[in-house]
């Protein structure tokens, strides 16, 4: 495989933007800023959209699975926070269905079942053409007084 070079200026620009604009808060934490996550809340989901950049690639030249998992996780966690308050991932299963080599992707986190302290969610990551590229299911635990603790 031919060595691939990343756009250093774009990577440095993304890092500087994240460093200069992040807040340790939902929607604006450092990694969300670094990767260019754009969040939107709807009645039944949280959408996390971003443009795939070459500095996000694995050695095979496609979007790294860790970044995919992060986007899926953020879409679910931010949706729960929007509904009731902060929560933590207890477990998450991710299925990678295809290689993403560029374009805009979107993860949509949705609630499957809500309990008093434990919730089950799913997230689907689609490519620019709407094709399903990854899917995750997760178990979450509410944190703090909102969970009845």
Coordinates of C-alpha atoms in Angstrom, one line a residue:
X1 CA 0.0 0.0 0.0
X2 CA 1.3 3.4 -1.0
X3 CA 2.0 5.7 2.0
X4 CA -0.6 8.3 2.4
X5 CA 0.1 11.8 3.7
X6 CA -2.4 13.9 5.6
X7 CA -3.1 17.5 5.1
X8 CA -1.0 18.9 7.9
X9 CA -2.4 22.4 7.7
X10 CA -6.0 21.0 8.1
X11 CA -5.0 18.8 11.0
X12 CA -3.2 21.7 12.7
X13 CA -6.1 24.0 12.0
X14 CA -8.6 21.5 13.5
X15 CA -6.4 21.1 16.6
X16 CA -6.0 24.9 17.1
X17 CA -9.7 25.4 16.6
X18 CA -10.5 22.8 19.3
X19 CA -7.8 24.1 21.6
X20 CA -9.2 27.7 21.3
X21 CA -12.9 27.0 21.4
X22 CA -13.6 24.0 23.6
X23 CA -15.5 24.0 26.8
X24 CA -15.7 21.0 29.1
X25 CA -19.4 20.7 28.4
X26 CA -21.8 18.8 26.3
X27 CA -21.5 19.6 22.6
X28 CA -18.3 21.6 22.9
X29 CA -15.8 19.3 24.6
X30 CA -12.3 19.1 23.0
X31 CA -12.8 15.9 20.9
X32 CA -16.1 17.1 19.5
X33 CA -14.4 20.4 18.5
X34 CA -11.3 18.6 17.1
X35 CA -13.4 16.3 14.9
X36 CA -15.9 19.1 13.9
X37 CA -19.0 17.4 15.4
X38 CA -22.2 19.4 14.8
X39 CA -25.0 18.4 17.1
X40 CA -28.7 18.8 16.5
X41 CA -31.5 17.6 18.8
X42 CA -34.8 16.4 17.5
X43 CA -37.8 15.0 19.3
X44 CA -36.6 11.4 19.0
X45 CA -32.9 11.6 18.5
X46 CA -29.6 13.5 18.6
X47 CA -27.7 13.9 15.3
X48 CA -24.0 14.2 15.3
X49 CA -22.7 15.1 11.8
X50 CA -19.2 15.8 10.6
X51 CA -17.0 15.9 7.5
X52 CA -14.6 13.1 7.2
X53 CA -11.0 14.4 7.0
X54 CA -7.8 12.6 6.1
X55 CA -6.3 12.9 9.6
X56 CA -9.2 10.7 10.9
X57 CA -8.1 7.7 8.7
X58 CA -6.8 4.4 9.8
X59 CA -3.8 2.9 7.9
X60 CA -6.1 1.4 5.3
X61 CA -7.3 4.9 4.3
X62 CA -10.8 4.8 5.7
X63 CA -12.4 6.5 8.7
X64 CA -11.0 5.0 11.9
X65 CA -13.4 2.7 13.9
X66 CA -12.6 4.6 17.1
X67 CA -13.9 7.8 15.6
X68 CA -17.0 6.0 14.3
X69 CA -17.5 4.6 17.8
X70 CA -17.0 8.0 19.4
X71 CA -19.6 9.6 17.1
X72 CA -22.1 6.8 17.9
X73 CA -21.5 7.1 21.6
X74 CA -21.7 10.9 21.6
X75 CA -25.1 10.8 19.7
X76 CA -26.5 8.5 22.4
X77 CA -25.0 10.2 25.5
X78 CA -25.9 13.7 24.4
X79 CA -29.5 12.6 23.6
X80 CA -29.8 11.1 27.2
X81 CA -28.4 14.3 28.7
X82 CA -30.9 16.3 26.6
X83 CA -33.7 14.1 27.9
X84 CA -32.9 13.8 31.6
X85 CA -29.3 14.6 32.5
X86 CA -25.8 13.1 32.4
X87 CA -25.3 9.4 32.0
X88 CA -22.5 6.9 31.5
X89 CA -22.0 4.2 29.0
X90 CA -22.1 0.8 30.7
X91 CA -21.5 -1.2 27.6
X92 CA -21.6 -0.7 23.8
X93 CA -21.6 -3.0 20.9
X94 CA -20.6 -1.6 17.5
X95 CA -21.0 -3.2 14.1
X96 CA -19.0 -1.8 11.2
X97 CA -20.8 -2.3 7.9
X98 CA -18.6 -0.5 5.4
X99 CA -15.5 1.6 4.9
X100 CA -16.0 5.3 4.8
X101 CA -13.4 7.1 2.7
X102 CA -14.7 10.7 2.7
X103 CA -17.8 12.9 2.7
X104 CA -20.2 13.8 5.4
X105 CA -21.4 11.3 7.9
X106 CA -24.2 11.4 10.5
X107 CA -24.8 9.4 13.6
X108 CA -28.3 9.4 15.0
X109 CA -28.8 8.3 18.6
X110 CA -32.2 7.1 19.7
X111 CA -33.8 5.7 22.9
X112 CA -34.9 2.1 22.7
X113 CA -36.1 1.7 26.3
X114 CA -36.0 4.0 29.3
X115 CA -36.0 2.8 32.9
X116 CA -35.6 4.6 36.2
X117 CA -31.8 4.3 36.2
X118 CA -30.8 2.3 33.1
X119 CA -31.6 3.0 29.5
X120 CA -31.0 1.1 26.2
X121 CA -30.1 3.1 23.1
X122 CA -29.0 2.6 19.5
X123 CA -27.2 4.8 17.0
X124 CA -26.8 4.5 13.3
X125 CA -24.1 6.1 11.3
X126 CA -24.9 6.9 7.7
X127 CA -22.7 8.2 4.8
X128 CA -23.5 11.2 2.6
X129 CA -25.7 9.0 0.4
X130 CA -27.7 7.8 3.4
X131 CA -26.2 4.3 3.4
X132 CA -25.9 2.6 6.7
X133 CA -22.2 2.2 7.5
X134 CA -22.2 1.4 11.3
X135 CA -24.6 0.6 14.0
X136 CA -24.3 0.4 17.8
X137 CA -26.5 -0.6 20.7
X138 CA -25.6 0.5 24.3
X139 CA -26.7 0.3 27.9
X140 CA -26.5 3.5 29.8
X141 CA -26.8 4.5 33.5
X142 CA -28.1 7.8 34.6
X143 CA -25.9 9.8 37.0
X144 CA -26.9 12.0 39.8
X145 CA -30.3 12.8 41.4
X146 CA -32.2 12.5 38.1
X147 CA -31.6 8.8 38.2
X148 CA -33.2 8.4 41.6
X149 CA -29.8 7.8 43.3

